[in-house]
Tab-separated table of C-alpha atoms in Angstrom:
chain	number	residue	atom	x	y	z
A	18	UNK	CA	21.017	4.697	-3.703
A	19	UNK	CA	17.258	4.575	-3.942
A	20	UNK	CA	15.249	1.923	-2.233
A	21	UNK	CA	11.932	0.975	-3.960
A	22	UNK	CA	9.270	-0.974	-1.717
A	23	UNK	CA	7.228	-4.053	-3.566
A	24	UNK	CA	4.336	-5.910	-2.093
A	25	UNK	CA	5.533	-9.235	-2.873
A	26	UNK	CA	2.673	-12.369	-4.244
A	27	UNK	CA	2.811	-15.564	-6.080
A	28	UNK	CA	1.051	-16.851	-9.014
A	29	UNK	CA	1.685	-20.484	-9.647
A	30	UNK	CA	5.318	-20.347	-7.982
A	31	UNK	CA	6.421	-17.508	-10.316
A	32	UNK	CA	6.683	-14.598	-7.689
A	33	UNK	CA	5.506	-11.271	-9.409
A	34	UNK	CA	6.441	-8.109	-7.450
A	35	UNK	CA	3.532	-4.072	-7.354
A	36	UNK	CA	4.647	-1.352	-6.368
A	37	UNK	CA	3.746	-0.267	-3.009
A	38	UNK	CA	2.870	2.762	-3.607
A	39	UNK	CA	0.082	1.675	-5.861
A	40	UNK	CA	-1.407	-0.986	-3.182
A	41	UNK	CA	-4.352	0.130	-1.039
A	42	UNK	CA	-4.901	-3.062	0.536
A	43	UNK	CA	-4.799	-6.596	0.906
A	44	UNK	CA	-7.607	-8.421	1.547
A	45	UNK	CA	-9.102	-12.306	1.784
A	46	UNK	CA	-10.786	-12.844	-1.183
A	47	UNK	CA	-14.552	-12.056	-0.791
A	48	UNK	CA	-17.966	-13.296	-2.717
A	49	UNK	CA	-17.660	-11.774	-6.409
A	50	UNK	CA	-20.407	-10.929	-8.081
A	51	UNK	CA	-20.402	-11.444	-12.193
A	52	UNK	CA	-20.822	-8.982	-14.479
A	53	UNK	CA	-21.835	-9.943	-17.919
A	54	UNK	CA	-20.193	-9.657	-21.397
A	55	UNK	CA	-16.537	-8.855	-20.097
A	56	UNK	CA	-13.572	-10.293	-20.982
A	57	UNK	CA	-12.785	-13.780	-19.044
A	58	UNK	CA	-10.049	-12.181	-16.501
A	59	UNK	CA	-12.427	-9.393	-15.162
A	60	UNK	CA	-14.190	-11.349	-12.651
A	61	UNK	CA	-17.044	-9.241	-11.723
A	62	UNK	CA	-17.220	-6.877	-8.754
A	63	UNK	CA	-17.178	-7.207	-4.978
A	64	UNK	CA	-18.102	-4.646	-2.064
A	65	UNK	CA	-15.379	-3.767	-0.020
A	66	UNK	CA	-16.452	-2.021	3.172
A	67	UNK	CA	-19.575	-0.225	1.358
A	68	UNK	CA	-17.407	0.618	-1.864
A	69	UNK	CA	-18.002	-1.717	-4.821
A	70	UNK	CA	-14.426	-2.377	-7.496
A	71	UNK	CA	-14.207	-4.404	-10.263
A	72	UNK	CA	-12.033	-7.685	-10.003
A	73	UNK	CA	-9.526	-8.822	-12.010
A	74	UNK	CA	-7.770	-12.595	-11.704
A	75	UNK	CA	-4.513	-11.567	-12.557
A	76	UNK	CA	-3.062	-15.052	-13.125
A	77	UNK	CA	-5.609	-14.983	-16.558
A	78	UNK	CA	-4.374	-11.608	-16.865
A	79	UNK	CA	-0.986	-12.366	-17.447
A	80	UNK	CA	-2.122	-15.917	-20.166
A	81	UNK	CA	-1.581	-18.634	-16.843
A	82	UNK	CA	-3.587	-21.776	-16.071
A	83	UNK	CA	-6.165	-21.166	-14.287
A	84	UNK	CA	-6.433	-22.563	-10.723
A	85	UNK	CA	-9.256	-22.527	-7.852
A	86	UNK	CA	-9.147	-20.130	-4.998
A	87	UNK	CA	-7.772	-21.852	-1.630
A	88	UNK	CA	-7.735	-19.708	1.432
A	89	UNK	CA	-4.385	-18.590	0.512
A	90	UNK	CA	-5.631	-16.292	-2.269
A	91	UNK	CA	-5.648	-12.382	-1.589
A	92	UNK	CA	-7.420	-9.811	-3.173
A	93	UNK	CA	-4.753	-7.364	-3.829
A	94	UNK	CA	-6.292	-4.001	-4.399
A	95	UNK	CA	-4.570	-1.351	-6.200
A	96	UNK	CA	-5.400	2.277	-7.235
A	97	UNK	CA	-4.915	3.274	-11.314
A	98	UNK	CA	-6.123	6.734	-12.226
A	99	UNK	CA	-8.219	7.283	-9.405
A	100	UNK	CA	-10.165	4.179	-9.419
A	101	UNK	CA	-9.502	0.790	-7.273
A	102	UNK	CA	-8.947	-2.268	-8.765
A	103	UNK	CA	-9.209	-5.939	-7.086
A	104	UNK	CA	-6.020	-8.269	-8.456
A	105	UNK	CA	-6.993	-11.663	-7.715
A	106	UNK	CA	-3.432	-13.635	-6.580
A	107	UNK	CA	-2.438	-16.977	-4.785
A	108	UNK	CA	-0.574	-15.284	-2.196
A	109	UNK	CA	0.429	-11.694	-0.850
A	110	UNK	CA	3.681	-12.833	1.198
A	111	UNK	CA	5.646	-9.750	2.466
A	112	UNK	CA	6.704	-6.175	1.588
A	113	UNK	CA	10.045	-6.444	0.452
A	114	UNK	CA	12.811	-3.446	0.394
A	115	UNK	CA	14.261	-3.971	-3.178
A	116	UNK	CA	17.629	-1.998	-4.009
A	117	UNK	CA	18.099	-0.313	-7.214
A	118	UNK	CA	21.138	-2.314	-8.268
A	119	UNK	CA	18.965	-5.377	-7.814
A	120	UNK	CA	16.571	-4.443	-10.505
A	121	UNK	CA	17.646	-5.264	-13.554
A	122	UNK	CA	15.936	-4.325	-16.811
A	123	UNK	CA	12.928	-5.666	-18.672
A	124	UNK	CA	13.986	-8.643	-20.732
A	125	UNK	CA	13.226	-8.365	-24.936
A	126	UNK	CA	11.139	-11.209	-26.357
A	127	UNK	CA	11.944	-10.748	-30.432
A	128	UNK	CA	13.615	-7.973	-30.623
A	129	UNK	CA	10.380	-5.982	-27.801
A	130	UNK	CA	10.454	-5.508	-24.616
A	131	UNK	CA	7.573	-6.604	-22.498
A	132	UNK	CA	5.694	-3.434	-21.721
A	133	UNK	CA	3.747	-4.823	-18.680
A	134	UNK	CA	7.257	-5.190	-17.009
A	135	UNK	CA	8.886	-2.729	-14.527
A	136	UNK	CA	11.954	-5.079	-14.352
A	137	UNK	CA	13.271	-7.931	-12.705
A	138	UNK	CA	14.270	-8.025	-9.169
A	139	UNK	CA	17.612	-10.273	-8.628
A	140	UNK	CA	17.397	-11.385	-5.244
A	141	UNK	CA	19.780	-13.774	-3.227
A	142	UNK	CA	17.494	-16.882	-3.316
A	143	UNK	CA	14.682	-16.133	-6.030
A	144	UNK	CA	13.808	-14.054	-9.189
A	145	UNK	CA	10.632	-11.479	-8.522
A	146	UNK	CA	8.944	-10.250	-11.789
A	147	UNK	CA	8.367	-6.781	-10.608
A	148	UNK	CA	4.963	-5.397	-12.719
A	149	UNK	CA	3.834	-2.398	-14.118
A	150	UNK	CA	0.085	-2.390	-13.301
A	151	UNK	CA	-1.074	0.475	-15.629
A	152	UNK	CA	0.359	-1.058	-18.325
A	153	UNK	CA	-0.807	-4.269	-17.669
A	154	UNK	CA	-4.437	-3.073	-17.210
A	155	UNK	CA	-4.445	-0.491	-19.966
A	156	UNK	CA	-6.463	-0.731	-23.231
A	157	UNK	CA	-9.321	-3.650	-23.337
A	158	UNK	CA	-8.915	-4.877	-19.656
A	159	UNK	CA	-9.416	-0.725	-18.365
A	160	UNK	CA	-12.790	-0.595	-20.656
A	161	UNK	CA	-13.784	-3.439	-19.370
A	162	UNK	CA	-13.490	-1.928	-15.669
A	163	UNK	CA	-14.843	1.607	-17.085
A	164	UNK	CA	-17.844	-0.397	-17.966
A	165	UNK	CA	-18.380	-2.188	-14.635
A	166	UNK	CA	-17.968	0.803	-12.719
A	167	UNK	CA	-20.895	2.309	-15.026
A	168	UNK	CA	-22.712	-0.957	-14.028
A	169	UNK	CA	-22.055	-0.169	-10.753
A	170	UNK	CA	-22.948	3.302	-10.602
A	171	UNK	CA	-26.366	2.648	-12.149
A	172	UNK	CA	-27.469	-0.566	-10.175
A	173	UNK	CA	-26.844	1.785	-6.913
A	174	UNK	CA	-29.493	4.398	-8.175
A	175	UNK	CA	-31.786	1.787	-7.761
């Protein structure tokens, strides 16, 4: 029986499960700073403690209305392929202990599966969309952060 552990946040009262593992920190969202010509859900970049990561607002991410911040929201930040990566959420609740047997798999929308999707958690009182954050920030959404991370790298040589 294998136990998997998932940082648990909400997203307009859908609850969306990461893999610990992949989670660096949690942190109260900070300033942002805008970066120009990127796609709408890569927010910009922040500094965290001297190191500077691109932002991501995961609820446009993942096609939701948009909402403002409150002082609720977390910056979630998560490591893919060596570089961090700030996920914008409502809420980061709890870590929860998530059973195998409790996962079931990702559901097919015509005939495909949903590739962001590690699976869905069944738990006693709620459903937790458990998801796969290198998939979900693969293709246009990792150039993006490839870029600001150049933009980055360049505005601190000056």
């Amino acid at each position: 029986m294998v136990t998997k552990f998932f940082c648990h946040g909400s997203l307009y009262n859908e609850y969306f499960g990461i893999n610990i593992h992949q989670i660096r920190s949690i942190e109260i969202l900070q300033n942002i700073t805008k970066i120009p010509k990127t796609i709408s859900c890569v927010k910009g970049i922040t500094n965290l403690r001297g190191n500077v990561i691109p932002v991501v607002d995961l609820r446009e991410r993942l096609s939701m209305e948009s909402t403002s911040y409150t002082d609720q929201t977390r910056l979630v930040v998560v490591t893919i392929n060596d570089t961090d990566v700030g996920l914008i959420v409502d809420a980061a609740n709890e870590v929860l202990d998530i059973q195998e047997e409790q996962i079931q798999p990702t559901p097919t929308v015509n005939g495909n599966s949903i590739e962001f999707l590690a699976g869905i958690a069944n738990l006693e009182n709620r459903i937790l969309i458990l998801l796969d954050i290198e998939k979900l920030l693969s293709s246009d959404v990792v150039i993006q952060l490839y870029k600001c991370t150049l933009k980055r790298k360049s505005m601190s040589r000056k």
